[in-house]
PDB file of C-alpha atoms in Angstrom:
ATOM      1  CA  UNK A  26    -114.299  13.727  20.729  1.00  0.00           C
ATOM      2  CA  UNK A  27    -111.585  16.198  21.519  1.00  0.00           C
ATOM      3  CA  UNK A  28    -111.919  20.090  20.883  1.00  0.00           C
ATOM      4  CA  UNK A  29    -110.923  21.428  18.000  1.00  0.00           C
ATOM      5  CA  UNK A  30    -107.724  23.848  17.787  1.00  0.00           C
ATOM      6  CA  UNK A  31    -108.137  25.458  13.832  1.00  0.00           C
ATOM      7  CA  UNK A  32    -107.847  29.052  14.466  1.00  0.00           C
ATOM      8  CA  UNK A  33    -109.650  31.620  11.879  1.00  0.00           C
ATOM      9  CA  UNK A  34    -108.165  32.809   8.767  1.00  0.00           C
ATOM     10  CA  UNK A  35    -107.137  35.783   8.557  1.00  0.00           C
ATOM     11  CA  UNK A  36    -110.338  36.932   6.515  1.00  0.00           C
ATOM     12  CA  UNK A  37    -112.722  35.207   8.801  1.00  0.00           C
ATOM     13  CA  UNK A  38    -116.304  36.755  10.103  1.00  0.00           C
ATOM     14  CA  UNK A  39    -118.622  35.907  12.804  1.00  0.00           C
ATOM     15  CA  UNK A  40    -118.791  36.570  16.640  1.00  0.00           C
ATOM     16  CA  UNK A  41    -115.105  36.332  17.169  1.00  0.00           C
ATOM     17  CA  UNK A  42    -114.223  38.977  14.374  1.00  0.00           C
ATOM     18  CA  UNK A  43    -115.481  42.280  16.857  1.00  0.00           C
ATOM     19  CA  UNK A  44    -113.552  40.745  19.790  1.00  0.00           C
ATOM     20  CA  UNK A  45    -110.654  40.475  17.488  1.00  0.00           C
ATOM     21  CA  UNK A  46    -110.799  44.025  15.880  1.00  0.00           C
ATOM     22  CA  UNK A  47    -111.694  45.769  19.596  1.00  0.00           C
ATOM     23  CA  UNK A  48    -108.230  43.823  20.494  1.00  0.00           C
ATOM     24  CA  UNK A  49    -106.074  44.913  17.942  1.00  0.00           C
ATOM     25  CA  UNK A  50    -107.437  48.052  18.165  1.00  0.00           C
ATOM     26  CA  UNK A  51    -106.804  48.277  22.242  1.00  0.00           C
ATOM     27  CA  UNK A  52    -103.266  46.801  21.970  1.00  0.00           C
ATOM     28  CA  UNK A  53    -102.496  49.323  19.178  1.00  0.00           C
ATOM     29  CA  UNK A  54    -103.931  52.062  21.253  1.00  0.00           C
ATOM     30  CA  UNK A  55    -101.686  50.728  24.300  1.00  0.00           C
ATOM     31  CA  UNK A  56     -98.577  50.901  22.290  1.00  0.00           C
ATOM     32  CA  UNK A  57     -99.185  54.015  21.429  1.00  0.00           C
ATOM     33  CA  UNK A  58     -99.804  55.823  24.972  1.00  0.00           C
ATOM     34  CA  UNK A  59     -96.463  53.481  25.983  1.00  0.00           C
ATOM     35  CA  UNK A  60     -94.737  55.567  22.942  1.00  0.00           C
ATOM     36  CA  UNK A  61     -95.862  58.745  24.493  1.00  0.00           C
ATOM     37  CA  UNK A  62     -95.228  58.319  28.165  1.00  0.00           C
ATOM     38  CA  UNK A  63     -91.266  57.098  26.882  1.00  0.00           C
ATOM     39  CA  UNK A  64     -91.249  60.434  24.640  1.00  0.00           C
ATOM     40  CA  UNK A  65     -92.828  63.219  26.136  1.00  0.00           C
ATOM     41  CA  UNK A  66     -91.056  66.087  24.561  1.00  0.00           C
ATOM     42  CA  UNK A  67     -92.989  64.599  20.956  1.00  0.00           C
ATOM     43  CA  UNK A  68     -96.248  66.593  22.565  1.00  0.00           C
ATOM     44  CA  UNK A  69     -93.717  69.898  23.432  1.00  0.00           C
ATOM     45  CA  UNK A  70     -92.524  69.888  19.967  1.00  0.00           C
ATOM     46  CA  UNK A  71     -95.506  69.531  18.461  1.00  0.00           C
ATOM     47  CA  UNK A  72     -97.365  71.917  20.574  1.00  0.00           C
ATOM     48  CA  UNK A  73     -95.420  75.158  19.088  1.00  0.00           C
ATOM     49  CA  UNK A  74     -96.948  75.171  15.482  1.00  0.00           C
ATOM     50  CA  UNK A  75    -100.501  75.534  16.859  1.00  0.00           C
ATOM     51  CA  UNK A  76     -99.521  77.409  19.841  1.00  0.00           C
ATOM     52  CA  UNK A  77     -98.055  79.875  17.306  1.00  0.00           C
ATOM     53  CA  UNK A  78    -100.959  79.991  14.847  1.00  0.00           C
ATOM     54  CA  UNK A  79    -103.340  80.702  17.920  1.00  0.00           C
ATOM     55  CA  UNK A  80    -100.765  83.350  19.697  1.00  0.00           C
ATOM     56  CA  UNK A  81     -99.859  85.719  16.531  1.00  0.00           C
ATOM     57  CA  UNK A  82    -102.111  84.279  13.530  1.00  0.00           C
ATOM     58  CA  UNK A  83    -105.318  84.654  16.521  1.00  0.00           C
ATOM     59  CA  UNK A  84    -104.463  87.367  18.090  1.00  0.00           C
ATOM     60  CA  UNK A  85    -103.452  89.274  15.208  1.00  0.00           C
ATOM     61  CA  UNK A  86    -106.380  88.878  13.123  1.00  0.00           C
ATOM     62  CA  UNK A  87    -108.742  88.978  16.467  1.00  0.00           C
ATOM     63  CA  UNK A  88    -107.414  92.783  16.803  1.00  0.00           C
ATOM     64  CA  UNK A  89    -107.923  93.609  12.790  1.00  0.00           C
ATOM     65  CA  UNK A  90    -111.440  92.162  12.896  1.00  0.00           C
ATOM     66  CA  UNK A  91    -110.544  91.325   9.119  1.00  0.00           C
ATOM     67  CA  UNK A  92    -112.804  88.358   9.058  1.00  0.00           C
ATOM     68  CA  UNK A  93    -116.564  88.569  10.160  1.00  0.00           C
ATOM     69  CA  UNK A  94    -117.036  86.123  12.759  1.00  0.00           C
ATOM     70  CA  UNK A  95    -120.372  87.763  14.045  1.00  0.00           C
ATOM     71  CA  UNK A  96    -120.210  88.085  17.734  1.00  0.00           C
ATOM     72  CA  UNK A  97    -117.919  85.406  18.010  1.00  0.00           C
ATOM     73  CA  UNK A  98    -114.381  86.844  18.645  1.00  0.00           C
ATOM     74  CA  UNK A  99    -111.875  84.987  15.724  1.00  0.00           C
ATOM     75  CA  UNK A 100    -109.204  83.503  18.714  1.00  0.00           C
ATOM     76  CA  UNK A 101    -112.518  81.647  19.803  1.00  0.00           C
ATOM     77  CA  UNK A 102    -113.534  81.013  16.191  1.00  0.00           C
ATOM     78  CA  UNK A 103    -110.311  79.701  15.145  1.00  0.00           C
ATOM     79  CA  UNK A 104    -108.934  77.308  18.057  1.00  0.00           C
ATOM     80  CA  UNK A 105    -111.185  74.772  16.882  1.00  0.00           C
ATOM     81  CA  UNK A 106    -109.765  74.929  13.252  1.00  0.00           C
ATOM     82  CA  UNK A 107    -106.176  74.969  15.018  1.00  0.00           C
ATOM     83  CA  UNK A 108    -107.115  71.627  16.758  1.00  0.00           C
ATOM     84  CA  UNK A 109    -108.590  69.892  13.985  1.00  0.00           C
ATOM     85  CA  UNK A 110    -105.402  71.100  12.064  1.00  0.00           C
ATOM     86  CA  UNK A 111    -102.972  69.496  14.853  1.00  0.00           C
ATOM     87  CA  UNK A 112    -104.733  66.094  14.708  1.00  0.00           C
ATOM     88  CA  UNK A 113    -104.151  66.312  10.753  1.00  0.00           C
ATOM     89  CA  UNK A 114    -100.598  66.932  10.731  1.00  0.00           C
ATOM     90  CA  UNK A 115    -100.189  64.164  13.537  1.00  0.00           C
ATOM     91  CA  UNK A 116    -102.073  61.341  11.342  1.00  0.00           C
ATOM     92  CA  UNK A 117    -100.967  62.373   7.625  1.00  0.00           C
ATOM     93  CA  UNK A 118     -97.769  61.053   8.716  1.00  0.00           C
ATOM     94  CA  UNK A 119     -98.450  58.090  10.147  1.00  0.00           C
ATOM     95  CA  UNK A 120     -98.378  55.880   6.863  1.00  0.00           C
ATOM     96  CA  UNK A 121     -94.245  56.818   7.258  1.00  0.00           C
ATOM     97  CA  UNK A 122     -94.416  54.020  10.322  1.00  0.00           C
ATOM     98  CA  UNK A 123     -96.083  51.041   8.858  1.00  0.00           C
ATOM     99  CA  UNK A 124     -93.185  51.191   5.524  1.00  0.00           C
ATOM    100  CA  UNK A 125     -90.388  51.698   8.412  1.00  0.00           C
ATOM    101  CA  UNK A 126     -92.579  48.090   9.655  1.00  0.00           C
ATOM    102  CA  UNK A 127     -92.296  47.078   6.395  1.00  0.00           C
ATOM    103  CA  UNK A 128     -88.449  47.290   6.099  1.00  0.00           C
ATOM    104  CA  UNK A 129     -87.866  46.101   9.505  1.00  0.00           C
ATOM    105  CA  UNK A 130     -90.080  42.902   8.377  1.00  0.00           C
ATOM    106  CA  UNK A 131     -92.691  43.538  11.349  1.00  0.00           C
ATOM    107  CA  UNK A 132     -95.171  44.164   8.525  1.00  0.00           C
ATOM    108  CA  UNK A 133     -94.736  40.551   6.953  1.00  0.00           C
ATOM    109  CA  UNK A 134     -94.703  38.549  10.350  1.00  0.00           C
ATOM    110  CA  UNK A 135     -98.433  40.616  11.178  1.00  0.00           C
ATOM    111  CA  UNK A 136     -99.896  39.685   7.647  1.00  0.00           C
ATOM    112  CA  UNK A 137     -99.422  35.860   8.539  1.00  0.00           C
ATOM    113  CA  UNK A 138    -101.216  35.880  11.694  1.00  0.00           C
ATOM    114  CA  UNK A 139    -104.934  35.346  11.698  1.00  0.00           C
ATOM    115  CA  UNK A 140    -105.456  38.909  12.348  1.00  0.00           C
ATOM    116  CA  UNK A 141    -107.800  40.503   9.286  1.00  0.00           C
ATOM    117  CA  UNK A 142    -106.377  43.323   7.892  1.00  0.00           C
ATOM    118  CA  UNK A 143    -109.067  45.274   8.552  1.00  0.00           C
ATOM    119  CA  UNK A 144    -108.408  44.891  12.350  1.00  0.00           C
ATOM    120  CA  UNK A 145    -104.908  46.002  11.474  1.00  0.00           C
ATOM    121  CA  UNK A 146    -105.535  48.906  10.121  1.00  0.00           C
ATOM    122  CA  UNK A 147    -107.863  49.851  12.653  1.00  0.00           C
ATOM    123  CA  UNK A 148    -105.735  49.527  15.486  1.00  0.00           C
ATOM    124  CA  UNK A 149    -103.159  51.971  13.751  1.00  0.00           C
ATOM    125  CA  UNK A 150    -105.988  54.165  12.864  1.00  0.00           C
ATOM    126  CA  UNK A 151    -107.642  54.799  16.198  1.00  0.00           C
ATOM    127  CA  UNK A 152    -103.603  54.246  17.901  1.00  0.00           C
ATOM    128  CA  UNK A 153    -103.226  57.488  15.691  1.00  0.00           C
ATOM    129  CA  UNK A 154    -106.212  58.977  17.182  1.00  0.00           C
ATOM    130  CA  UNK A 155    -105.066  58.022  20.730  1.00  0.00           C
ATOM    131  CA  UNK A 156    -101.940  60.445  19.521  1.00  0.00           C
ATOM    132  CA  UNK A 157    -104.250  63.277  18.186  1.00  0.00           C
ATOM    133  CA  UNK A 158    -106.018  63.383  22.012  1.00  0.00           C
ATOM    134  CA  UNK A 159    -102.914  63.552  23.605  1.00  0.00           C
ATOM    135  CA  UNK A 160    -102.121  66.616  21.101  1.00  0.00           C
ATOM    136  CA  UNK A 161    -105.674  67.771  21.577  1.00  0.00           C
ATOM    137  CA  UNK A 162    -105.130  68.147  25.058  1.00  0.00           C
ATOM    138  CA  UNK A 163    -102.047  70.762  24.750  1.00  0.00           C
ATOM    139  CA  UNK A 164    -104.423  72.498  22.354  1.00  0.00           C
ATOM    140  CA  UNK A 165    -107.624  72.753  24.400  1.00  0.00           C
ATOM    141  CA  UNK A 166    -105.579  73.950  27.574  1.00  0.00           C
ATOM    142  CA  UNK A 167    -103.704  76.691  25.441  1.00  0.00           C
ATOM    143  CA  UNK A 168    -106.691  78.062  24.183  1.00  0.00           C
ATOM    144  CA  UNK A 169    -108.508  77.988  27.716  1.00  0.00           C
ATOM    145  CA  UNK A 170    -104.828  80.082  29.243  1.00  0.00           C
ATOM    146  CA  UNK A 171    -105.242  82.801  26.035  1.00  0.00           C
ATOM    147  CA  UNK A 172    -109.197  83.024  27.360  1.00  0.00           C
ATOM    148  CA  UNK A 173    -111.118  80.528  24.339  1.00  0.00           C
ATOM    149  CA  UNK A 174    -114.851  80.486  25.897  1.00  0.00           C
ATOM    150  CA  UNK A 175    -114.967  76.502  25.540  1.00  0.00           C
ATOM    151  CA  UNK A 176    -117.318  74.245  27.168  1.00  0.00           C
ATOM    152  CA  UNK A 177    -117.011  72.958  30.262  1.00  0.00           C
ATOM    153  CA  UNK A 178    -120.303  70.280  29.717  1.00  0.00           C
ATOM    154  CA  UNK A 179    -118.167  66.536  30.122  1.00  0.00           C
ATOM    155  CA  UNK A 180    -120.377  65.124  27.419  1.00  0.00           C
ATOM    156  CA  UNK A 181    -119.441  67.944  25.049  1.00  0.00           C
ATOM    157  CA  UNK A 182    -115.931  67.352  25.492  1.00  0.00           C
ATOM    158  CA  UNK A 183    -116.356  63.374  25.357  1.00  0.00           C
ATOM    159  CA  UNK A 184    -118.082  64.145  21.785  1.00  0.00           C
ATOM    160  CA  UNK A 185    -114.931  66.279  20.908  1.00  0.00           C
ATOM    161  CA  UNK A 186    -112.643  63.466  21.821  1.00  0.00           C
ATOM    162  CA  UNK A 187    -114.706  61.125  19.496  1.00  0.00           C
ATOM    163  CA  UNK A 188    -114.493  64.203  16.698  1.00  0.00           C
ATOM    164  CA  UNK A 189    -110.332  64.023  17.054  1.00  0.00           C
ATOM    165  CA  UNK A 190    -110.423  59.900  16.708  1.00  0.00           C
ATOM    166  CA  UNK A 191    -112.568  60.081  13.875  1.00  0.00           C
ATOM    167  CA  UNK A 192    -110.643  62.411  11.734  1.00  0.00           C
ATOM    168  CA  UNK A 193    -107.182  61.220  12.904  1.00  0.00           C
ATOM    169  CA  UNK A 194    -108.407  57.629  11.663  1.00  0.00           C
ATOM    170  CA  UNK A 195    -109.492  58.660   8.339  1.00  0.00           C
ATOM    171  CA  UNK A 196    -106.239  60.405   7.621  1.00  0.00           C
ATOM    172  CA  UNK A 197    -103.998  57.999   9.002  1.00  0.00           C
ATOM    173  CA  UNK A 198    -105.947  55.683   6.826  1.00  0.00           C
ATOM    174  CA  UNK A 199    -105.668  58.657   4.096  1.00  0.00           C
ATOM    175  CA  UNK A 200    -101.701  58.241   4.622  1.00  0.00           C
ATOM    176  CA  UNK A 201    -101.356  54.265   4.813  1.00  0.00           C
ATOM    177  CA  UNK A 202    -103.365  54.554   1.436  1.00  0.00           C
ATOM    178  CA  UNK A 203    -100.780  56.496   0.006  1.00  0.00           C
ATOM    179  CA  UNK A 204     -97.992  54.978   1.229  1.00  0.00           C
ATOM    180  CA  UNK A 205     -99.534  51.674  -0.378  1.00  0.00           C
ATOM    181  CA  UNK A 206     -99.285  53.471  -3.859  1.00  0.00           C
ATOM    182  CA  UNK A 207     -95.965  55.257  -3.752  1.00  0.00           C
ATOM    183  CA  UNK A 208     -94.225  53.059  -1.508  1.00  0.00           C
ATOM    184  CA  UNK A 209     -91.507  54.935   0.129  1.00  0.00           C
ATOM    185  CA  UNK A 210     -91.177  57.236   2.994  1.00  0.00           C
ATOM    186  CA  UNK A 211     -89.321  60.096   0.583  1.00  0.00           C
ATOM    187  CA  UNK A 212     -92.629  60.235  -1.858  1.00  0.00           C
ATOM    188  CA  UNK A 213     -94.926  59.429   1.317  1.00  0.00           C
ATOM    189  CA  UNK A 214     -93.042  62.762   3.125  1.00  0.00           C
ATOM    190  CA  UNK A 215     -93.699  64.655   0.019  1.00  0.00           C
ATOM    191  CA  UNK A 216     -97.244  63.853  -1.200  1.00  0.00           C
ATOM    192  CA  UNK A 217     -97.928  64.600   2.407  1.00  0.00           C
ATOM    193  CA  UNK A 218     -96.661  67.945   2.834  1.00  0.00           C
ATOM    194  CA  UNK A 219     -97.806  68.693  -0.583  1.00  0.00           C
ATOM    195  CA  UNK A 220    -101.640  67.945   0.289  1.00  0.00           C
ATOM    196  CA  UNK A 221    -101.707  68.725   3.940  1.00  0.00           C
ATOM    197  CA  UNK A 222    -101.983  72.518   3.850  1.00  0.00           C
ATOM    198  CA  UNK A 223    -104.220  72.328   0.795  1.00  0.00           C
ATOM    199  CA  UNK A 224    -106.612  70.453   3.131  1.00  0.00           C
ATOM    200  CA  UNK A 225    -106.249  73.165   6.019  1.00  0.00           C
ATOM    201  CA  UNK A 226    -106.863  75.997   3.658  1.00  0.00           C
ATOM    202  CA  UNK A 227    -109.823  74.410   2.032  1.00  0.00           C
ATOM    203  CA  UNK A 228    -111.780  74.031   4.919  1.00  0.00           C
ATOM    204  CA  UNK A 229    -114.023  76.385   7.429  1.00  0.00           C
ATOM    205  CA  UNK A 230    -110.607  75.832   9.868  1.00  0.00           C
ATOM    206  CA  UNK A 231    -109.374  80.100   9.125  1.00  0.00           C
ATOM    207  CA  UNK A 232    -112.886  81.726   7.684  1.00  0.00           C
ATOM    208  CA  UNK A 233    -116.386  81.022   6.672  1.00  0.00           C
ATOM    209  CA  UNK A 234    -117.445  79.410   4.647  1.00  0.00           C
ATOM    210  CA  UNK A 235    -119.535  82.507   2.866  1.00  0.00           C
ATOM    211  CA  UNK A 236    -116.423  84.477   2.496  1.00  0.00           C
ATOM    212  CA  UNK A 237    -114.896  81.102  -0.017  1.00  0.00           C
ATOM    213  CA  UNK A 238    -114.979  82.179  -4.209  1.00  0.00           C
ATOM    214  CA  UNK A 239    -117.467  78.966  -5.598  1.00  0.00           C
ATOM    215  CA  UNK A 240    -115.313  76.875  -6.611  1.00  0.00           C
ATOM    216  CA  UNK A 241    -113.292  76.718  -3.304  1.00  0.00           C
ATOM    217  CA  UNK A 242    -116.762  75.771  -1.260  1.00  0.00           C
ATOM    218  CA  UNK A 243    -116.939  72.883  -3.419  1.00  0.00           C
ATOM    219  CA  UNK A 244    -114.334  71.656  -2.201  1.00  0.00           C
ATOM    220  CA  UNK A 245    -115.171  72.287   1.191  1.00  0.00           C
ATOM    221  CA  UNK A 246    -117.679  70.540   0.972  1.00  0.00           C
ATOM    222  CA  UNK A 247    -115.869  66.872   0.215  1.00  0.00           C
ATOM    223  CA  UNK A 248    -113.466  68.140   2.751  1.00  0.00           C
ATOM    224  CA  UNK A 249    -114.041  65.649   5.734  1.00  0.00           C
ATOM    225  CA  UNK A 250    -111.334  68.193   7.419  1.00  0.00           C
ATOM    226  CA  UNK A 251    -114.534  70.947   6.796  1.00  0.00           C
ATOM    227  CA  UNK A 252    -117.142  68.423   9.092  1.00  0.00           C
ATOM    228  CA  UNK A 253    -114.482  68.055  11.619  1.00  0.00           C
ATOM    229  CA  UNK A 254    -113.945  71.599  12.402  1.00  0.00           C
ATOM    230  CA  UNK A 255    -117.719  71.823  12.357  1.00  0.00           C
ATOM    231  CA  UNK A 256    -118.704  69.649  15.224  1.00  0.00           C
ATOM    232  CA  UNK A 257    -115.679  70.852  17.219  1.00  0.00           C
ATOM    233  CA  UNK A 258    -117.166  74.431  16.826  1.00  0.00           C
ATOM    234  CA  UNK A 259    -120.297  73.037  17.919  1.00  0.00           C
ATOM    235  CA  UNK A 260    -119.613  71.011  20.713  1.00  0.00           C
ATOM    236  CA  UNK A 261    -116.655  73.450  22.166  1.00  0.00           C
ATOM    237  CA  UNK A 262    -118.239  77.311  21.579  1.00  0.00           C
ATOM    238  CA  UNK A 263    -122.235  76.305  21.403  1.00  0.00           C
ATOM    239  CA  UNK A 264    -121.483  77.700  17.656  1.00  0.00           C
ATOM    240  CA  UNK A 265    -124.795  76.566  14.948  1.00  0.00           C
ATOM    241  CA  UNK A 266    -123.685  73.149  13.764  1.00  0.00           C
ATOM    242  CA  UNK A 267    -124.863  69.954  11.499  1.00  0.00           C
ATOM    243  CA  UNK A 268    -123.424  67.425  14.257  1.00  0.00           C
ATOM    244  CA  UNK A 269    -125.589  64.323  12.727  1.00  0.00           C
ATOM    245  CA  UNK A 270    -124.136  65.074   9.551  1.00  0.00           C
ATOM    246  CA  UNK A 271    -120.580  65.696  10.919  1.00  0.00           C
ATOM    247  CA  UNK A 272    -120.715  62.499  12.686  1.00  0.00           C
ATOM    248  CA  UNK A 273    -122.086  60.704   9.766  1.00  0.00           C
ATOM    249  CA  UNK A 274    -119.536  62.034   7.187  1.00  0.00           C
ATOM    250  CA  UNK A 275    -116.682  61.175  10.065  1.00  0.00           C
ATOM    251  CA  UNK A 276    -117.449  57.462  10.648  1.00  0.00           C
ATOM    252  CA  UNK A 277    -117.860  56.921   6.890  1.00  0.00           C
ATOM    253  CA  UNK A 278    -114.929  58.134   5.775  1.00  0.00           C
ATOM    254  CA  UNK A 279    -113.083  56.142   8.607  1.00  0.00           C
ATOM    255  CA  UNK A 280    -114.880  53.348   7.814  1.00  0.00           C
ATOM    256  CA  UNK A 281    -114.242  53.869   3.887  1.00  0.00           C
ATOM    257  CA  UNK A 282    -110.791  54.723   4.745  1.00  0.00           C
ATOM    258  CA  UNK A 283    -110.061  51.282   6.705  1.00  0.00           C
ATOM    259  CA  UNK A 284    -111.724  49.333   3.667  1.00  0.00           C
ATOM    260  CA  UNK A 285    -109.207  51.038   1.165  1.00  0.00           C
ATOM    261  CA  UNK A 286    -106.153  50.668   3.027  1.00  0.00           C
ATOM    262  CA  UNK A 287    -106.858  47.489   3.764  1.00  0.00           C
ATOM    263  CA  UNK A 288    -107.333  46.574   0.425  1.00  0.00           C
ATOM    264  CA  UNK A 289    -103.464  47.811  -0.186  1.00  0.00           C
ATOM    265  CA  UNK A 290    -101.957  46.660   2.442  1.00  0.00           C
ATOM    266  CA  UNK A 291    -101.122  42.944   0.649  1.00  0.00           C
ATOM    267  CA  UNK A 292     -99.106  45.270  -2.004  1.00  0.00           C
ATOM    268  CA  UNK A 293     -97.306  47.344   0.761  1.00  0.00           C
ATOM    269  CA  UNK A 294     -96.056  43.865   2.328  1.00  0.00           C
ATOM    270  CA  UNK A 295     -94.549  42.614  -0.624  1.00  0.00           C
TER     271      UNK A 295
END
């Protein structure tokens, strides 16, 4: 009797479905760091907006001691908030690559392979997290030269790299969800930039959240941008933090963001 050569469908489950996704996901991931080692001055351009928010928005407001931080001086209070905010503006974006995919017909010739969308998505996901580490890193070692008190403790730092991958996924997922609906890079560009400071500003990133009117904490509190910034505080400054809970609302909504776009990315295709 001779072996059998049927592959899986593309919606197929059992043993060989993890090995598949952790594939997809590493050869995503590899792409990615390939992109950044070929483009290097991506990381230099995209270093000045948070460099600048930590150099005159931090020091600035550091020296006013306009916003009660307790003993916690606000450049060491905000450079968390800056990083989680540089990992958001990398990812929002990132829906504008799988509709360039789409037009180039890359997108189609994926869909037909017995890849499940779900591992698709994934790999893009944590690819756009591998991106949001690199960024990280820039972040992390400007805050250390303008004298941030971070952590030094390896484990710490591992759990802030997990922190970065879980938010970029959700809102690259948050972006490739939108770009499902509207379909074009000019609306994707604009429904981006329209709800990307919106998040920022609605979180704990800039000031507690005690010193938010009521109706703004309710928002920060389905803000997964909010439970970001909160472990990173934790984990980097030592800073009072719900880390089960900020790790719990981070892999659900990466999880829940994979399902959705997932779920649109037949209609994207088309």
């Amino acid at each position: 009797m001779t072996a059998a050569t049927t592959e899986r469908p593309a919606g197929a489950s059992g043993p060989a479905l993890p090995v598949l996704l952790l594939n997809r996901i590493g050869t995503m991931c590899l792409i990615e760091l390939q992109k950044l080692r070929h483009d290097r001055t991506e990381l230099i351009t995209r270093a000045i907006q948070p460099a600048l928010w930590l150099l005159i928005f931090g020091e600035t407001f550091t020296r006013l001691r306009v916003i009660p931080t307790g003993n916690l001086p606000y450049l060491d209070y905000l450079a968390p908030g800056i990083l989680a905010q540089s990992a958001l503006f990398v990812s929002i974006f990132y829906g504008i690559q799988i509709i360039w995919e789409r037009d180039a017909g890359v997108l189609s010739k994926l869909m037909v392979t017995p890849t499940p969308r779900s591992a698709l998505i994934a790999g893009k996901a944590f690819a756009a997290g591998i991106r949001a580490i690199a960024q990280a890193v820039v972040v992390l070692v400007l805050s250390a030269i303008l004298g941030v008190s971070l952590t030094a403790n390896p484990l710490k730092l591992l759990g802030v790299l997990v922190v970065v991958v879980l938010g970029s996924a959700f809102f690259c997922c948050l972006s490739i969800t939108i770009a499902g609906i509207v379909m074009s890079r000019e609306r994707l560009m604009g429904i981006g930039q329209a709800i990307t400071m919106p998040l920022f500003f609605a979180s704990n990133a800039l000031y507690p959240v005690d010193l938010m009117p009521g109706w703004l904490q309710v928002l920060n509190h389905v803000n997964p941008l909010s439970y970001e910034v909160d472990a990173l505080r934790g984990l980097l400054l030592g800073t009072p933090a719900s880390l089960p809970l900020d790790f719990a609302v981070l892999v659900g909504t990466a999880v829940l963001g994979i399902a959705v776009a997932s779920a649109l990315l037949p209609r994207l295709a088309r």
